Coordinates of C-alpha atoms in Angstrom, one line a residue:
X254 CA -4.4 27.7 12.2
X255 CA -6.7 24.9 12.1
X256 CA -7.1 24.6 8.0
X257 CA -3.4 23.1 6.6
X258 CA -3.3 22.1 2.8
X259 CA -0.3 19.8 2.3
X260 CA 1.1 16.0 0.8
X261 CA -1.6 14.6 3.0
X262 CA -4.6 16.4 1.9
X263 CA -6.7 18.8 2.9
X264 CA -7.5 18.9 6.6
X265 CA -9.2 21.1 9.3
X266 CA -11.6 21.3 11.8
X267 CA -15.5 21.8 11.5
X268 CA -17.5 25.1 11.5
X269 CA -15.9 28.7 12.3
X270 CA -14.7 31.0 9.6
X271 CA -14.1 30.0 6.1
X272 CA -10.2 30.2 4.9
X273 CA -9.8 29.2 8.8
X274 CA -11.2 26.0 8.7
X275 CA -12.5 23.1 6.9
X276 CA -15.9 24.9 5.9
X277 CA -18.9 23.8 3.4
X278 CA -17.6 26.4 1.8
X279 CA -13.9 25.1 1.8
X280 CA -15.3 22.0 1.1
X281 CA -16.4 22.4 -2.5
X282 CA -13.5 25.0 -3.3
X283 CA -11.1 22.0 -3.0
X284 CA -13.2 19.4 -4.4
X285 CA -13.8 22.0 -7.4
X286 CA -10.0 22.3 -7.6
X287 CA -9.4 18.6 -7.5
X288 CA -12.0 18.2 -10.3
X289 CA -10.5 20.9 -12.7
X290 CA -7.0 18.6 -12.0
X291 CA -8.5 15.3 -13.1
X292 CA -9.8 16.5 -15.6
X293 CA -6.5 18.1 -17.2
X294 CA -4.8 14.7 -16.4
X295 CA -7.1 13.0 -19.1
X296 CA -9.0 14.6 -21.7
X297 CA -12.0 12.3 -22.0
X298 CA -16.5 13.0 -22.4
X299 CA -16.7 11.1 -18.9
X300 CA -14.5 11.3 -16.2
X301 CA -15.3 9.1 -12.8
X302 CA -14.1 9.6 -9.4
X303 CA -14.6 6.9 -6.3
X304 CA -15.3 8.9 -2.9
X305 CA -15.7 7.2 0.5
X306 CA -16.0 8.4 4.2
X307 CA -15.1 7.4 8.0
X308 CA -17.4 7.2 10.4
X309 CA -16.9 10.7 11.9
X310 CA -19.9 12.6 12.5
X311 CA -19.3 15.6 9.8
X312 CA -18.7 12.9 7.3
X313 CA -22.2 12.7 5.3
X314 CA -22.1 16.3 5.5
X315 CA -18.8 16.4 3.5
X316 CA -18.8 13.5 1.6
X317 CA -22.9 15.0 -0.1
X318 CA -20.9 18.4 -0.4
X319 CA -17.6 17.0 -2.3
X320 CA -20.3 14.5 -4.4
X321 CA -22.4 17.4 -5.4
X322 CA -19.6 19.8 -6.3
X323 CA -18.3 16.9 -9.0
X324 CA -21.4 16.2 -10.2
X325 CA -21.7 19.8 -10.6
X326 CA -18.7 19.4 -12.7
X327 CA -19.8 17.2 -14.8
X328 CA -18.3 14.1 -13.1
X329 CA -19.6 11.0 -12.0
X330 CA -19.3 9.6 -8.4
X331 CA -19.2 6.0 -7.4
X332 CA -20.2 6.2 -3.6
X333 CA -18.9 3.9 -1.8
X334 CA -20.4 5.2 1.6
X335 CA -18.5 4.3 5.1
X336 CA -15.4 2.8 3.6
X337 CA -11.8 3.0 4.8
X338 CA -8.7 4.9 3.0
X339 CA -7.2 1.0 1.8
X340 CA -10.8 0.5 0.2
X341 CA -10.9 3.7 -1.4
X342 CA -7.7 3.3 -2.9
X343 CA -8.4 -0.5 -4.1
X344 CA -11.7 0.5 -5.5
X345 CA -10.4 3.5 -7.7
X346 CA -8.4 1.0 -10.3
X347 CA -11.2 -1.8 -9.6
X348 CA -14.0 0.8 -11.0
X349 CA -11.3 2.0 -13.7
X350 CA -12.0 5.1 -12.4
X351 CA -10.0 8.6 -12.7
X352 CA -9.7 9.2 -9.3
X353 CA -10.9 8.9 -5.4
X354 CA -11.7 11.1 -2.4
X355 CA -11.4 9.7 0.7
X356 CA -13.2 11.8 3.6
X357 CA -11.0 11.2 6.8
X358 CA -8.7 12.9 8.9
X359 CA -7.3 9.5 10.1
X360 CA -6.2 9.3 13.4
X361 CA -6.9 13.8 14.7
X362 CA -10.2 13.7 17.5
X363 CA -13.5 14.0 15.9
X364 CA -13.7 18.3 15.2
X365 CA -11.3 17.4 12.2
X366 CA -11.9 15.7 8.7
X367 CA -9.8 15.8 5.8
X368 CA -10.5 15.5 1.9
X369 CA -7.7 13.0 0.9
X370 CA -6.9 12.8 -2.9
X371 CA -5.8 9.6 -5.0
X372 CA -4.8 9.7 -8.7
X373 CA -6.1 6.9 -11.2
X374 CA -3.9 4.6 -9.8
X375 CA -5.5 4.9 -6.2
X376 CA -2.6 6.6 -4.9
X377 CA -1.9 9.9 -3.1
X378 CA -1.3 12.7 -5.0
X379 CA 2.9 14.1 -4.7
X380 CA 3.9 17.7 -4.4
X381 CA 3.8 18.4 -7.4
X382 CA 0.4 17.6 -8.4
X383 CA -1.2 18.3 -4.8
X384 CA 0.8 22.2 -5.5
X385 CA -1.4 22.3 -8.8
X386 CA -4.4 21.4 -7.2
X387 CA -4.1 23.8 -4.4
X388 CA -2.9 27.0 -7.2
X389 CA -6.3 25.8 -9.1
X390 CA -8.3 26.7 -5.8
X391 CA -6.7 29.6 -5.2
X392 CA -7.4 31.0 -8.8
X393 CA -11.3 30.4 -8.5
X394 CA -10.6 29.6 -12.4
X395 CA -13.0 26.7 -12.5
X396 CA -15.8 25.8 -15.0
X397 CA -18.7 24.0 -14.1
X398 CA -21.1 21.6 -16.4
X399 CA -24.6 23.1 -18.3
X400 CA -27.4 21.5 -17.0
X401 CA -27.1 18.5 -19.7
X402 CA -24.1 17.6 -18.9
X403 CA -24.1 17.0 -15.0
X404 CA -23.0 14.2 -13.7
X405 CA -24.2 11.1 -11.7
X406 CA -24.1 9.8 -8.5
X407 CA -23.7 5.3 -8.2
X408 CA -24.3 3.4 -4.8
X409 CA -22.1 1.0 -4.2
X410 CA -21.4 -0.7 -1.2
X411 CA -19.9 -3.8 -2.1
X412 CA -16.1 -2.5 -2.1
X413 CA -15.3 -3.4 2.1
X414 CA -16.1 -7.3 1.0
X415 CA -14.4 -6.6 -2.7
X416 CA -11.3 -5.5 -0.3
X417 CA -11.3 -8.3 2.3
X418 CA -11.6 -11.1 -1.1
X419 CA -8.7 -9.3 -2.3
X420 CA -6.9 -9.7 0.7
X421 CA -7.7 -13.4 1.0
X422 CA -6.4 -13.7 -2.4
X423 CA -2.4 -12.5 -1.3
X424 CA -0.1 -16.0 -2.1
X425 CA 1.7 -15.1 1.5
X426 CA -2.2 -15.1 3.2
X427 CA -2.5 -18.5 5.1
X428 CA -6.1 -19.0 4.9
X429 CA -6.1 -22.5 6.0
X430 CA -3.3 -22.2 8.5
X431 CA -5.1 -19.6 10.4
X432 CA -8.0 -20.8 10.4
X433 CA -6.9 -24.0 12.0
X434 CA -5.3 -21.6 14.7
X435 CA -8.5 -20.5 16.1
X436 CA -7.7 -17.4 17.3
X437 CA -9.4 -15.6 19.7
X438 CA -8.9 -11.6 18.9
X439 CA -10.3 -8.5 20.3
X440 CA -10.8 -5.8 17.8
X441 CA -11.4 -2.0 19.1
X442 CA -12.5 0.1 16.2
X443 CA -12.6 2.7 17.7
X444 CA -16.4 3.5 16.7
X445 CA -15.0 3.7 12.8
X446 CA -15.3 1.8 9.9
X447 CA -12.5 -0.4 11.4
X448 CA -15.4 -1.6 13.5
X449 CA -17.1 -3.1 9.9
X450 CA -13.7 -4.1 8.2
X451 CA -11.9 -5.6 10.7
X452 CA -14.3 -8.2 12.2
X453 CA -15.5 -9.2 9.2
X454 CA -12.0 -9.8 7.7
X455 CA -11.4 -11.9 10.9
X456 CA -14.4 -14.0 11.0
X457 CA -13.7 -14.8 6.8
X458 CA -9.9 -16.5 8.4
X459 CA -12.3 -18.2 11.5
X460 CA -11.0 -16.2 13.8
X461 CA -12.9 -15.7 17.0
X462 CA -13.9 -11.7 17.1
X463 CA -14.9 -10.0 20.5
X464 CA -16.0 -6.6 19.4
X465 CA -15.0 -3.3 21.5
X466 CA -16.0 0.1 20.5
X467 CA -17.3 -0.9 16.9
X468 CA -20.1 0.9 16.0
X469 CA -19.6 2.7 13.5
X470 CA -21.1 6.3 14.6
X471 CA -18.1 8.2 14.9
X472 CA -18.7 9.1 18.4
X473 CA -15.0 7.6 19.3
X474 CA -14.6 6.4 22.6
X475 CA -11.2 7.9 23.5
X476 CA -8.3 9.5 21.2
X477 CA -8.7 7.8 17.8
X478 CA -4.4 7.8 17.7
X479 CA -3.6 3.9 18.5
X480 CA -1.2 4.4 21.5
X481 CA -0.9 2.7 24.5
X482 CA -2.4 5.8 26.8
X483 CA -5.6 5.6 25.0
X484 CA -6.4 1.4 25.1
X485 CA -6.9 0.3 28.5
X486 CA -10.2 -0.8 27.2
X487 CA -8.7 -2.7 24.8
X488 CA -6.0 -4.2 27.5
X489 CA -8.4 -4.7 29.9
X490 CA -11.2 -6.9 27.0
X491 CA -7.7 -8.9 26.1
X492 CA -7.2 -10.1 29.6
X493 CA -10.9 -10.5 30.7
X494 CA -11.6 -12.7 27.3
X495 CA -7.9 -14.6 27.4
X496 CA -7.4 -13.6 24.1
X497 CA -4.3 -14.5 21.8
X498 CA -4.1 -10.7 21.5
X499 CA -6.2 -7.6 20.5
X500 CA -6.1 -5.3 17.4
X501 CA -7.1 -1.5 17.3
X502 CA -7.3 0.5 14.2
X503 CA -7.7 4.2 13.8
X504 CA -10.7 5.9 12.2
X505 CA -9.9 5.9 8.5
X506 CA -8.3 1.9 9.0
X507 CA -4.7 2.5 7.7
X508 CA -2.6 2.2 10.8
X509 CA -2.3 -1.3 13.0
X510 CA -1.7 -2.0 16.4
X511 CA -1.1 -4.8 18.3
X512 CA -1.9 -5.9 22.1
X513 CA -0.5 -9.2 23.3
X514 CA -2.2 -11.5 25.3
X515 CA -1.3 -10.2 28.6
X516 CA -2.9 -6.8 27.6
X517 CA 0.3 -4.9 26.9
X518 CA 1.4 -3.1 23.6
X519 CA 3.6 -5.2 21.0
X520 CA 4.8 -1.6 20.0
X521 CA 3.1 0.4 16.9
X522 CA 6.4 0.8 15.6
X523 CA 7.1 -3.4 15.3
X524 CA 3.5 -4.1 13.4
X525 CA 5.8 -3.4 10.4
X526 CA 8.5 -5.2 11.9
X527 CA 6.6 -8.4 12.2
X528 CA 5.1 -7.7 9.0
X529 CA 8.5 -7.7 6.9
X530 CA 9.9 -10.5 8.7
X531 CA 7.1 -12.9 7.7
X532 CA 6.9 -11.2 3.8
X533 CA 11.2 -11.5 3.6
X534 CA 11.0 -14.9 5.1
X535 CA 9.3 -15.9 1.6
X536 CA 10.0 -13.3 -0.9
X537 CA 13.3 -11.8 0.3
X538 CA 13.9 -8.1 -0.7
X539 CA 14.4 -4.8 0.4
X540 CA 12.3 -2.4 2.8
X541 CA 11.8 1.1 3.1
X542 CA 10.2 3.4 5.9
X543 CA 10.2 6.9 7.3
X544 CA 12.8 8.2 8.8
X545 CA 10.6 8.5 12.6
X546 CA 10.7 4.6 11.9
X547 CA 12.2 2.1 14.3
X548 CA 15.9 0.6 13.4
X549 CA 14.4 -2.2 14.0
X550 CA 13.1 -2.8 10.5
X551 CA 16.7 -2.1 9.2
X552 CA 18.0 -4.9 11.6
X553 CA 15.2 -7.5 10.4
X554 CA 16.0 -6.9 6.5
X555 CA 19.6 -7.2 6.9
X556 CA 18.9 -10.7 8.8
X557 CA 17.2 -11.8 5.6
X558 CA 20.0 -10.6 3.5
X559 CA 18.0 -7.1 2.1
X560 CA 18.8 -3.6 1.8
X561 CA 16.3 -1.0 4.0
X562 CA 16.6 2.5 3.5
X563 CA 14.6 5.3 5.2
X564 CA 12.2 8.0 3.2
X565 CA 10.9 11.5 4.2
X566 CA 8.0 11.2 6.2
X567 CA 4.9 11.2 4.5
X568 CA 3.2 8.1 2.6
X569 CA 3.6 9.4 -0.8
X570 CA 7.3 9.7 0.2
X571 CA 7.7 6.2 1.4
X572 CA 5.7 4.9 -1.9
X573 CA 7.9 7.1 -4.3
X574 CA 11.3 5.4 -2.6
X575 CA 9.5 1.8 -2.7
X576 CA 9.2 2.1 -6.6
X577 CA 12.3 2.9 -6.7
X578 CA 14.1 0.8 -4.4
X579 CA 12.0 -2.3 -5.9
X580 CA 11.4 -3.3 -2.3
X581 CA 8.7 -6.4 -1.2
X582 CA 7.2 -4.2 2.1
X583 CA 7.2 -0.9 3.2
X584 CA 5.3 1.4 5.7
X585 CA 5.5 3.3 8.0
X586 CA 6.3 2.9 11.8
X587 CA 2.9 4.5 13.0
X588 CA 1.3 0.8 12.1
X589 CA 1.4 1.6 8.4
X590 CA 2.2 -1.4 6.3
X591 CA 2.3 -1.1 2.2
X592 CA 2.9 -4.3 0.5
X593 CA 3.2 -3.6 -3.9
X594 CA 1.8 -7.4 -3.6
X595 CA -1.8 -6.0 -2.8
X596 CA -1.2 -2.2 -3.4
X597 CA 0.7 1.1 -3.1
X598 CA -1.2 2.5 -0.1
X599 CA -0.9 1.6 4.2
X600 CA -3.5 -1.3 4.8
X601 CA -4.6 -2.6 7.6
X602 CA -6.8 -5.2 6.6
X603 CA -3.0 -6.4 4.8
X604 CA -1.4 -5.9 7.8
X605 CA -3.4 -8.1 10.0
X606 CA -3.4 -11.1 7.7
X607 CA 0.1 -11.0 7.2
X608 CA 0.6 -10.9 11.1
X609 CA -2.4 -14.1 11.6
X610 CA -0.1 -15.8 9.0
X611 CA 2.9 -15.2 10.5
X612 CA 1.7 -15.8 14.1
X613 CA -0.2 -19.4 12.8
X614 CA 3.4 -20.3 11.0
X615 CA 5.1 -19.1 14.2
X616 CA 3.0 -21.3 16.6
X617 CA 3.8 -19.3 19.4
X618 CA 2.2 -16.3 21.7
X619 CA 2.1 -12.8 20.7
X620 CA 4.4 -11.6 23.6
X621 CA 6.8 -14.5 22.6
X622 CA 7.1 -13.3 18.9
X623 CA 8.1 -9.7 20.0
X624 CA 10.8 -11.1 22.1
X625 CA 12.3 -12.6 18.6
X626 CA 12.8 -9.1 17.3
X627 CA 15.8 -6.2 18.8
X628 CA 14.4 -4.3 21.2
X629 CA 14.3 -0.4 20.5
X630 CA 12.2 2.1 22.6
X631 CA 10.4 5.0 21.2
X632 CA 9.8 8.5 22.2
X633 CA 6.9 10.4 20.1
X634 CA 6.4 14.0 21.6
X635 CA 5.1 17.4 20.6
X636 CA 5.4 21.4 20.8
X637 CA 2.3 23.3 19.9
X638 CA 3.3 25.8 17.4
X639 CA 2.2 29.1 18.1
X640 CA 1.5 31.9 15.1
X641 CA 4.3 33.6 13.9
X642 CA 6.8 30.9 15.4
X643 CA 9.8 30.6 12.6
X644 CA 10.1 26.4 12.7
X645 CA 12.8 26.3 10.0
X646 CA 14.9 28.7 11.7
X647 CA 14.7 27.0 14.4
X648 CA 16.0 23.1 13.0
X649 CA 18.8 25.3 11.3
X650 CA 20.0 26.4 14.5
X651 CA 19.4 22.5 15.7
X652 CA 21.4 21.3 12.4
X653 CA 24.2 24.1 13.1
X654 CA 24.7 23.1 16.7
X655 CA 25.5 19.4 16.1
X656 CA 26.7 19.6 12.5
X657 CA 29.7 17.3 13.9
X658 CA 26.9 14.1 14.2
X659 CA 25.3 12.3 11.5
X660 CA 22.2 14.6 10.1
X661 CA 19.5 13.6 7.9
X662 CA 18.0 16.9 6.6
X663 CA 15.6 15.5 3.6
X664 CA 12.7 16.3 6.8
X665 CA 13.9 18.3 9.7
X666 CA 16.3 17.1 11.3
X667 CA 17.5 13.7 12.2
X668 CA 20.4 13.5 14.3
X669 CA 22.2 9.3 14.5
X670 CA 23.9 9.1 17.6
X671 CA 25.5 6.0 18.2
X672 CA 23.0 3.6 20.1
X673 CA 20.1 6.7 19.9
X674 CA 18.7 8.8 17.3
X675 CA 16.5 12.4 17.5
X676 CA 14.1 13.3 14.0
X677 CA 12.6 16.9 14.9
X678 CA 10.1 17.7 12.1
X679 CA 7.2 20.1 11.4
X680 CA 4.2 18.0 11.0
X681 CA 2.2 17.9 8.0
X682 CA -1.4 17.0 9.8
X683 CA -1.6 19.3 12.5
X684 CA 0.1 23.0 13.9
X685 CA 3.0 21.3 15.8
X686 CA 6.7 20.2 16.1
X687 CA 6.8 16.4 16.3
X688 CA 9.7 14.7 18.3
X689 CA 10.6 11.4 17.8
X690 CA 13.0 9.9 19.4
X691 CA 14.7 5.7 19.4
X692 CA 16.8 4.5 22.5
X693 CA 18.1 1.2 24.4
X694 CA 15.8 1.8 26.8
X695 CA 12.4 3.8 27.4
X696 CA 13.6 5.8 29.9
X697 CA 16.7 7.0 27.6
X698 CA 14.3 7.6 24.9
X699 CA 12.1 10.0 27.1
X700 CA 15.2 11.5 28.2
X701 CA 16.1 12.7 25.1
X702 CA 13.3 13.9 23.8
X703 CA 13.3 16.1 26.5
X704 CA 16.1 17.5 26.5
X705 CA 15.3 18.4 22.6
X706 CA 12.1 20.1 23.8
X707 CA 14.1 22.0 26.4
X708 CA 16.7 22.9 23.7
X709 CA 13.8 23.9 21.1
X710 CA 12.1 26.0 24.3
X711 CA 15.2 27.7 24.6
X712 CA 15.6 28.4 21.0
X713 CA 12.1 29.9 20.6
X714 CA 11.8 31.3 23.9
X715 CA 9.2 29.4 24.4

């Protein structure tokens, strides 16, 4: 199954049969769908909806498909070309408009893309409404526009710059402070529109930019998923330039990653970390993040006298619990971070000025600064689900076996054991069983993951 509707949009792979996979034809029955919605949320003679694109290769393809089918609607577009998911999101209320598309299948290799949906506010879409969306496909009960009442198609390319002003705008931004820092900062964008946004964000703060993999033609250089197995190019630019540290993105520019100077991970998971430390250092508060998240942002709030508490997995999970927790930063530990300040969406762009402000008010090295946060390890494995497999069935029986622990069930299963935790889930991008696993130690963390994917092998006889 390479075509999965779900709270993260509408993903699959490119070409093959239609219903299978993401297909011109697939294309514009979702879009359609998605246009029928908006226009039941507001009954209006004009209704407006902001679509942008990563770099990937079947992305003008899809993006002209998804324009077409809402100007055959009767809605106008505002195309904001190659853009990246925080863009998309801050231009929707920018343009007053009723809604975005963003083209990207974030961080899956190049056969995929995605049609990612955002209300009026420039957020994604819950359950509830994505459900309706996907029943209106389904029905085929959708009305096009006559021929006089077609909509229109605007250019407008300013939004990446309309973004990184925005960003430079944040009160917690030190402008000045990093800019007397002169940084020196790799940035691999992986051949993405991370390879437009970044650089330019860094050279508006002075920073020094050496540019790896940034053209954006979506040809991407190795797996677009920022972990440390993919980025010896990346470690290898760090050391070679004697950089303060390097920054990779992936395609769609929502997740952040670190490399210290030396050319070795900070860890995904502590880009958040570092994040909330600096934003509850001045605007103390609560957190939230997924429950695959580190403990580590639990230990960091506590220190600044907040309350963190952990959300299904899924952004429009973690957004819904920020509301209404109140909190001052959230994410996720994939290198998401969502601060209300600037919006309700992950941002990279956010992400990295918080971290050049915090690192400038710091005044000490990248590897240094992780050293100031509790060290936890992380295990992120996978089972490839084959057809027919019965995955809930399967975390019952993991739930019944060690009902005497602490369980988490909101998503999967999370098991707290005392210095370790397990969260086995069914992802909601692609046809597997994620595994994620936190330890004292990397080795303990591996272990334990595999011993879950033994115990899930022996379950499905697999």
């Amino acid at each position: 199954m390479t075509l999965i509707k779900s709270i993260s949009g509408i993903r699959g792979t490119i070409g093959g049969l239609a219903g299978e996979n993401l297909t011109p034809i697939d294309a514009v029955k979702f879009a359609s769908a998605y246009g029928v919605w908006l226009k039941q949320q507001r009954e209006k003679d004009n209704h407006k909806v902001v679509v942008g694109r990563d770099a990937r290769i079947s992305g003008k393809m899809i993006q002209n498909l998804v324009m077409n089918t809402l100007v055959g609607m009767g809605i106008d577009v505002v195309d904001v070309g190659l853009s990246t998911t925080p863009t998309v999101e801050v231009a929707v209320p920018m343009e007053h408009a009723d809604g975005g598309i963003i083209l990207t299948a974030s961080h899956n290799p190049k056969q995929w893309n995605a049609l990612k949906l955002l209300n009026a506010k420039g957020e994604f879409l819950d359950a509830v409404e994505g459900g309706k969306i996907l029943e209106i496909a389904e029905s085929g009960a959708i009305d096009f526009a006559d021929v006089d009442s077609l909509g229109k198609i605007t250019k407008n390319k300013a939004y990446i710059d309309l973004h990184i002003i925005e960003v430079l705008d944040l009160d917690l931004v030190s402008v000045k402070a990093i800019e007397e820092a002169n940084f020196r900062v790799v940035v691999d964008g992986v051949n993405s529109t991370g390879g437009i946004a970044i650089p330019l964000l860094l050279e508006r703060l002075g920073v020094e930019v050496v540019k790896i993999h940034c053209e954006p033609n979506g040809h991407f250089p190795h797996n677009p998923e920022p972990l440390k197995e993919h980025l010896t190019d990346l470690s290898e630019a760090v050391k070679k330039h004697k950089a303060d540290f390097g920054i990779v993105v992936d395609p769609d520019v929502d997740r952040l990653a670190f490399m210290d100077e030396n050319g070795e991970m900070f860890g995904e998971e502590y880009t958040l970390v570092a994040c909330a430390d600096y934003v509850l250092s001045r605007t103390p508060g609560n957190t939230v993040s997924n429950m695959s998240s580190t403990r580590a942002l639990r230990d960091v709030t506590e220190k600044h006298g907040g309350t963190y508490e952990a959300s299904a997995v899924g952004e429009v999970n973690v957004v819904k619990l920020m509301k209404k927790n109140n909190v001052v930063i959230g994410g996720e530990g994939n290198g998401g971070i969502i601060y209300p300040a600037s919006h309700y969406g992950r941002d990279a762009l956010v992400g990295v000025a918080l971290f050049l402000s915090l690192l400038a008010e710091k005044n000490m090295s990248v590897s240094e600064l992780r050293k100031t946060y509790p060290s936890y390890f992380m295990g992120k494995k996978k089972i490839e689900l084959t057809p027919g497999l019965d995955v809930d069935g399967i975390l019952k029986t993991i739930e019944e076996r060690y009902q005497n622990e602490k369980l988490t069930t909101i998503d999967g299963v999370k098991i707290d054991f005392a210095e370790s935790w397990v969260h086995l889930r069914k992802s909601n991008t692609e046809p597997i069983i994620r595994i994620y696993t936190e330890a004292k130690s990397q080795d303990e963390a591996d272990a334990l993951a595999d011993k879950f994917i033994a115990e899930l092998g022996e379950i499905a006889n697999i």
